[in-house]
PDB file of C-alpha atoms in Angstrom:
ATOM      1  CA  THR A1469      15.860-139.920 -14.374  1.00 94.00           C
ATOM      2  CA  TYR A1470      15.332-138.709 -17.941  1.00 95.00           C
ATOM      3  CA  THR A1471      13.422-140.771 -20.517  1.00 95.00           C
ATOM      4  CA  PHE A1472      13.449-139.975 -24.270  1.00 94.00           C
ATOM      5  CA  GLU A1473      13.146-141.567 -27.714  1.00 93.00           C
ATOM      6  CA  ILE A1474      16.400-142.151 -29.557  1.00 93.00           C
ATOM      7  CA  THR A1475      16.391-140.333 -32.837  1.00 94.00           C
ATOM      8  CA  SER A1476      20.061-139.354 -33.133  1.00 95.00           C
ATOM      9  CA  ASP A1477      23.446-139.484 -31.476  1.00 95.00           C
ATOM     10  CA  ARG A1478      23.427-137.505 -28.231  1.00 94.00           C
ATOM     11  CA  THR A1479      25.877-136.700 -25.489  1.00 95.00           C
ATOM     12  CA  LEU A1480      24.198-136.053 -22.167  1.00 95.00           C
ATOM     13  CA  VAL A1481      25.872-134.539 -19.090  1.00 97.00           C
ATOM     14  CA  ALA A1482      24.540-135.169 -15.612  1.00 96.00           C
ATOM     15  CA  ASN A1483      25.340-132.041 -13.638  1.00 95.00           C
ATOM     16  CA  PHE A1484      25.729-132.014  -9.882  1.00 93.00           C
ATOM     17  CA  GLU A1485      26.224-129.207  -7.373  1.00 89.00           C
ATOM     18  CA  ALA A1486      28.037-129.701  -4.142  1.00 88.00           C
ATOM     19  CA  ILE A1487      25.947-129.036  -1.009  1.00 90.00           C
ATOM     20  CA  VAL A1488      27.630-126.166   0.779  1.00 95.00           C
ATOM     21  CA  TYR A1489      27.691-126.140   4.567  1.00 97.00           C
ATOM     22  CA  CYS A1490      28.651-123.477   7.070  1.00 97.00           C
ATOM     23  CA  THR A1491      29.383-123.577  10.774  1.00 98.00           C
ATOM     24  CA  VAL A1492      27.633-121.482  13.412  1.00 98.00           C
ATOM     25  CA  THR A1493      29.746-121.175  16.548  1.00 98.00           C
ATOM     26  CA  LEU A1494      28.215-119.858  19.753  1.00 98.00           C
ATOM     27  CA  VAL A1495      29.823-118.097  22.717  1.00 98.00           C
ATOM     28  CA  ALA A1496      28.350-116.909  26.055  1.00 98.00           C
ATOM     29  CA  ASN A1497      29.808-113.646  27.431  1.00 98.00           C
ATOM     30  CA  PRO A1498      30.424-113.948  30.332  1.00 97.00           C
ATOM     31  CA  THR A1499      30.194-117.740  30.618  1.00 97.00           C
ATOM     32  CA  GLU A1500      28.486-117.492  33.991  1.00 96.00           C
ATOM     33  CA  GLY A1501      25.757-115.298  32.520  1.00 97.00           C
ATOM     34  CA  GLY A1502      23.975-118.125  30.757  1.00 98.00           C
ATOM     35  CA  THR A1503      24.159-120.940  28.271  1.00 98.00           C
ATOM     36  CA  VAL A1504      23.803-121.034  24.458  1.00 98.00           C
ATOM     37  CA  SER A1505      22.327-123.644  22.133  1.00 98.00           C
ATOM     38  CA  GLY A1506      21.540-124.116  18.454  1.00 98.00           C
ATOM     39  CA  GLY A1507      25.024-123.852  16.981  1.00 97.00           C
ATOM     40  CA  GLY A1508      26.470-126.412  14.577  1.00 98.00           C
ATOM     41  CA  VAL A1509      26.783-127.175  10.881  1.00 98.00           C
ATOM     42  CA  PHE A1510      24.036-125.967   8.560  1.00 98.00           C
ATOM     43  CA  GLU A1511      23.403-126.226   4.868  1.00 96.00           C
ATOM     44  CA  VAL A1512      23.736-122.817   3.256  1.00 96.00           C
ATOM     45  CA  GLY A1513      20.336-121.239   2.684  1.00 95.00           C
ATOM     46  CA  THR A1514      18.615-123.071   5.538  1.00 97.00           C
ATOM     47  CA  THR A1515      17.292-121.425   8.701  1.00 97.00           C
ATOM     48  CA  ALA A1516      19.303-121.625  11.920  1.00 98.00           C
ATOM     49  CA  THR A1517      17.859-120.750  15.314  1.00 98.00           C
ATOM     50  CA  VAL A1518      20.098-120.032  18.261  1.00 98.00           C
ATOM     51  CA  THR A1519      18.914-119.610  21.886  1.00 98.00           C
ATOM     52  CA  ALA A1520      20.410-117.992  24.948  1.00 98.00           C
ATOM     53  CA  THR A1521      19.262-119.264  28.354  1.00 98.00           C
ATOM     54  CA  ILE A1522      19.778-116.764  31.167  1.00 97.00           C
ATOM     55  CA  ASN A1523      21.266-117.748  34.512  1.00 97.00           C
ATOM     56  CA  THR A1524      20.003-116.377  37.875  1.00 95.00           C
ATOM     57  CA  ASN A1525      21.210-112.828  38.666  1.00 95.00           C
ATOM     58  CA  TYR A1526      21.886-112.022  35.013  1.00 97.00           C
ATOM     59  CA  GLU A1527      19.906-110.597  32.143  1.00 97.00           C
ATOM     60  CA  PHE A1528      20.262-110.996  28.396  1.00 98.00           C
ATOM     61  CA  VAL A1529      21.607-108.004  26.443  1.00 97.00           C
ATOM     62  CA  ASN A1530      22.010-109.052  22.793  1.00 98.00           C
ATOM     63  CA  TRP A1531      23.580-111.293  20.158  1.00 98.00           C
ATOM     64  CA  THR A1532      26.613-109.913  18.328  1.00 98.00           C
ATOM     65  CA  ASP A1533      28.494-111.258  15.295  1.00 97.00           C
ATOM     66  CA  ASP A1534      32.207-111.687  14.564  1.00 95.00           C
ATOM     67  CA  LEU A1535      32.592-107.928  14.032  1.00 95.00           C
ATOM     68  CA  GLY A1536      30.760-106.944  17.183  1.00 96.00           C
ATOM     69  CA  ASN A1537      27.619-105.872  15.358  1.00 98.00           C
ATOM     70  CA  VAL A1538      24.344-106.388  17.207  1.00 98.00           C
ATOM     71  CA  VAL A1539      22.209-108.829  15.206  1.00 98.00           C
ATOM     72  CA  SER A1540      19.411-109.401  17.720  1.00 98.00           C
ATOM     73  CA  THR A1541      18.186-108.211  21.114  1.00 98.00           C
ATOM     74  CA  HIS A1542      16.066-111.283  21.699  1.00 98.00           C
ATOM     75  CA  PRO A1543      17.345-114.483  23.393  1.00 98.00           C
ATOM     76  CA  SER A1544      16.040-116.580  20.498  1.00 98.00           C
ATOM     77  CA  TYR A1545      17.446-115.529  17.092  1.00 98.00           C
ATOM     78  CA  SER A1546      16.639-117.078  13.725  1.00 98.00           C
ATOM     79  CA  PHE A1547      18.561-116.329  10.525  1.00 98.00           C
ATOM     80  CA  THR A1548      19.487-117.789   7.157  1.00 97.00           C
ATOM     81  CA  ALA A1549      22.778-119.637   7.238  1.00 97.00           C
ATOM     82  CA  SER A1550      25.108-118.207   4.617  1.00 95.00           C
ATOM     83  CA  SER A1551      28.711-118.533   5.872  1.00 95.00           C
ATOM     84  CA  ASP A1552      30.770-119.547   8.890  1.00 97.00           C
ATOM     85  CA  ILE A1553      29.939-117.212  11.738  1.00 98.00           C
ATOM     86  CA  THR A1554      30.568-116.837  15.452  1.00 98.00           C
ATOM     87  CA  LEU A1555      27.662-115.404  17.457  1.00 98.00           C
ATOM     88  CA  THR A1556      28.121-114.143  21.019  1.00 98.00           C
ATOM     89  CA  ALA A1557      25.272-114.018  23.537  1.00 98.00           C
ATOM     90  CA  ASN A1558      26.008-111.084  25.808  1.00 98.00           C
ATOM     91  CA  PHE A1559      24.738-111.076  29.375  1.00 98.00           C
ATOM     92  CA  ILE A1560      24.995-108.533  32.163  1.00 97.00           C
ATOM     93  CA  ALA A1561      25.053-109.151  35.906  1.00 97.00           C
ATOM     94  CA  LEU A1562      22.224-107.968  38.151  1.00 98.00           C
ATOM     95  CA  TYR A1563      22.857-106.702  41.657  1.00 97.00           C
ATOM     96  CA  THR A1564      20.421-106.280  44.532  1.00 97.00           C
ATOM     97  CA  ILE A1565      20.741-103.075  46.555  1.00 98.00           C
ATOM     98  CA  THR A1566      18.899-103.314  49.872  1.00 98.00           C
ATOM     99  CA  VAL A1567      18.249-100.228  52.022  1.00 98.00           C
ATOM    100  CA  THR A1568      16.829-100.178  55.571  1.00 98.00           C
ATOM    101  CA  ALA A1569      16.294 -97.541  58.272  1.00 98.00           C
ATOM    102  CA  ASP A1570      17.628 -97.997  61.771  1.00 97.00           C
ATOM    103  CA  PRO A1571      15.571 -97.340  63.786  1.00 97.00           C
ATOM    104  CA  ALA A1572      12.555 -97.606  61.470  1.00 96.00           C
ATOM    105  CA  GLU A1573      10.842 -94.617  63.168  1.00 96.00           C
ATOM    106  CA  GLY A1574      13.920 -92.442  62.501  1.00 96.00           C
ATOM    107  CA  GLY A1575      13.099 -91.853  58.831  1.00 97.00           C
ATOM    108  CA  THR A1576      12.393 -93.368  55.431  1.00 98.00           C
ATOM    109  CA  VAL A1577      14.763 -94.718  52.774  1.00 98.00           C
ATOM    110  CA  SER A1578      14.477 -95.178  49.002  1.00 98.00           C
ATOM    111  CA  GLY A1579      16.563 -96.383  46.097  1.00 98.00           C
ATOM    112  CA  GLY A1580      16.763-100.071  46.978  1.00 97.00           C
ATOM    113  CA  ARG A1581      16.043-102.387  44.001  1.00 97.00           C
ATOM    114  CA  ILE A1582      17.810-104.608  41.419  1.00 97.00           C
ATOM    115  CA  TYR A1583      20.326-102.795  39.214  1.00 97.00           C
ATOM    116  CA  SER A1584      22.354-103.839  36.189  1.00 96.00           C
ATOM    117  CA  ALA A1585      26.146-103.943  36.562  1.00 95.00           C
ATOM    118  CA  GLY A1586      27.572-100.505  35.906  1.00 95.00           C
ATOM    119  CA  GLU A1587      24.292 -98.711  36.487  1.00 96.00           C
ATOM    120  CA  ASN A1588      24.302 -95.571  38.686  1.00 98.00           C
ATOM    121  CA  VAL A1589      22.630 -96.022  42.059  1.00 98.00           C
ATOM    122  CA  THR A1590      21.357 -93.266  44.334  1.00 98.00           C
ATOM    123  CA  VAL A1591      19.883 -94.063  47.750  1.00 98.00           C
ATOM    124  CA  LEU A1592      18.157 -91.435  49.847  1.00 98.00           C
ATOM    125  CA  ALA A1593      17.337 -91.117  53.522  1.00 98.00           C
ATOM    126  CA  VAL A1594      14.601 -88.731  54.721  1.00 98.00           C
ATOM    127  CA  VAL A1595      14.779 -87.836  58.414  1.00 97.00           C
ATOM    128  CA  ASN A1596      11.642 -87.835  60.553  1.00 96.00           C
ATOM    129  CA  THR A1597      10.926 -85.147  63.142  1.00 92.00           C
ATOM    130  CA  GLY A1598      12.764 -85.698  66.384  1.00 90.00           C
ATOM    131  CA  TYR A1599      15.718 -87.484  64.712  1.00 95.00           C
ATOM    132  CA  VAL A1600      18.984 -86.634  63.003  1.00 94.00           C
ATOM    133  CA  PHE A1601      20.706 -88.577  60.250  1.00 97.00           C
ATOM    134  CA  ALA A1602      23.831 -90.405  61.474  1.00 96.00           C
ATOM    135  CA  GLY A1603      25.136 -91.850  58.222  1.00 97.00           C
ATOM    136  CA  TRP A1604      24.931 -94.814  55.817  1.00 98.00           C
ATOM    137  CA  THR A1605      26.649 -97.994  56.995  1.00 98.00           C
ATOM    138  CA  GLU A1606      27.397-101.350  55.405  1.00 98.00           C
ATOM    139  CA  ASN A1607      28.394-104.291  57.569  1.00 96.00           C
ATOM    140  CA  GLY A1608      28.893-101.797  60.398  1.00 94.00           C
ATOM    141  CA  ASP A1609      31.289 -99.555  58.427  1.00 97.00           C
ATOM    142  CA  THR A1610      30.304 -95.993  57.554  1.00 97.00           C
ATOM    143  CA  VAL A1611      30.194 -95.467  53.764  1.00 98.00           C
ATOM    144  CA  SER A1612      28.565 -91.982  53.649  1.00 97.00           C
ATOM    145  CA  SER A1613      27.595 -89.235  56.032  1.00 97.00           C
ATOM    146  CA  SER A1614      25.210 -87.623  53.510  1.00 97.00           C
ATOM    147  CA  THR A1615      21.521 -88.448  53.306  1.00 98.00           C
ATOM    148  CA  THR A1616      22.035 -88.899  49.537  1.00 98.00           C
ATOM    149  CA  TYR A1617      24.576 -91.608  48.626  1.00 98.00           C
ATOM    150  CA  SER A1618      25.507 -92.403  45.010  1.00 98.00           C
ATOM    151  CA  PHE A1619      27.670 -95.182  43.568  1.00 98.00           C
ATOM    152  CA  VAL A1620      27.964 -97.581  40.622  1.00 97.00           C
ATOM    153  CA  ALA A1621      26.394-101.038  40.990  1.00 97.00           C
ATOM    154  CA  SER A1622      29.168-103.659  41.075  1.00 95.00           C
ATOM    155  CA  SER A1623      27.939-106.102  43.760  1.00 96.00           C
ATOM    156  CA  ASP A1624      25.005-106.867  46.030  1.00 97.00           C
ATOM    157  CA  ARG A1625      24.890-104.340  48.854  1.00 98.00           C
ATOM    158  CA  ASN A1626      22.979-104.032  52.150  1.00 98.00           C
ATOM    159  CA  LEU A1627      22.937-100.406  53.246  1.00 98.00           C
ATOM    160  CA  VAL A1628      21.583 -99.095  56.541  1.00 98.00           C
ATOM    161  CA  ALA A1629      20.486 -95.505  57.051  1.00 98.00           C
ATOM    162  CA  ASN A1630      21.178 -94.744  60.698  1.00 98.00           C
ATOM    163  CA  PHE A1631      19.180 -92.190  62.667  1.00 98.00           C
ATOM    164  CA  ASP A1632      19.716 -90.861  66.169  1.00 94.00           C
ATOM    165  CA  ALA A1633      16.918 -89.543  68.321  1.00 92.00           C
ATOM    166  CA  ILE A1634      17.352 -85.879  69.306  1.00 87.00           C
ATOM    167  CA  VAL A1635      17.819 -85.606  73.071  1.00 76.00           C
ATOM    168  CA  TYR A1636      16.479 -82.548  74.863  1.00 72.00           C
ATOM    169  CA  TYR A1637      17.320 -81.265  78.365  1.00 72.00           C
ATOM    170  CA  ASP A1638      15.435 -78.860  80.605  1.00 75.00           C
ATOM    171  CA  VAL A1639      17.539 -76.074  82.047  1.00 76.00           C
ATOM    172  CA  GLU A1640      16.228 -74.235  85.072  1.00 83.00           C
ATOM    173  CA  VAL A1641      17.866 -71.079  86.493  1.00 80.00           C
ATOM    174  CA  SER A1642      17.309 -69.125  89.676  1.00 83.00           C
ATOM    175  CA  ALA A1643      18.886 -66.238  91.555  1.00 80.00           C
ATOM    176  CA  ASN A1644      20.145 -66.715  95.096  1.00 85.00           C
ATOM    177  CA  PRO A1645      19.289 -64.529  96.879  1.00 84.00           C
ATOM    178  CA  VAL A1646      16.413 -63.341  94.693  1.00 80.00           C
ATOM    179  CA  GLU A1647      17.186 -59.717  95.537  1.00 83.00           C
ATOM    180  CA  GLY A1648      20.707 -60.182  94.222  1.00 79.00           C
ATOM    181  CA  GLY A1649      19.652 -59.947  90.583  1.00 83.00           C
ATOM    182  CA  SER A1650      17.724 -61.519  87.733  1.00 85.00           C
ATOM    183  CA  VAL A1651      18.571 -64.550  85.594  1.00 82.00           C
ATOM    184  CA  THR A1652      17.616 -65.626  82.047  1.00 83.00           C
ATOM    185  CA  GLY A1653      18.239 -68.613  79.783  1.00 76.00           C
ATOM    186  CA  ALA A1654      15.889 -71.215  81.240  1.00 77.00           C
ATOM    187  CA  GLY A1655      14.252 -73.554  78.728  1.00 74.00           C
ATOM    188  CA  THR A1656      14.561 -76.847  76.826  1.00 71.00           C
ATOM    189  CA  TYR A1657      17.724 -77.391  74.825  1.00 74.00           C
ATOM    190  CA  GLU A1658      18.818 -79.976  72.228  1.00 70.00           C
ATOM    191  CA  GLU A1659      21.810 -82.045  73.341  1.00 69.00           C
ATOM    192  CA  ASN A1660      25.223 -80.644  72.361  1.00 70.00           C
ATOM    193  CA  THR A1661      23.853 -77.208  71.528  1.00 71.00           C
ATOM    194  CA  ASN A1662      24.755 -73.938  73.203  1.00 74.00           C
TER     195      ASN A1662
END
């Protein structure tokens, strides 16, 4: 509204500007990694806030734009809407690596924890006195005969470090008749040794 006193001929122009809108499209990668919210149509120059909600067994990595550029490493991202854009919430799977010793008194194991997909995993078995390492097994199948076993995390795994007790035998020797000669080699020996 414009009020004025008429003192002469005048031509007045009412000027209007179109409100410009842009669309924010959201994608979850992979879709099972989580859900995304906050996309839609926004007036240019206003603030948009998008949110990534993480599913179980995944973690949030970042938001990337149409060109693959990282725009945020936080699940909630606010920005000024300026043009149509597609934002991708990137997630990565988490895998649980469980390690156990069988029997428990045979030795100790380490390296079991939660890993990100593609992360390098190294599990280690340390043998206790009186035992020997018999190999890593998974679901009863041998996967490594070395105390150190390395692989890339790609699924949940339950690994068992197997130990065998060392068996000893007493060997006694004697000469018959005694006057026939002398003998040596008596003692305690580990099984399967000479």
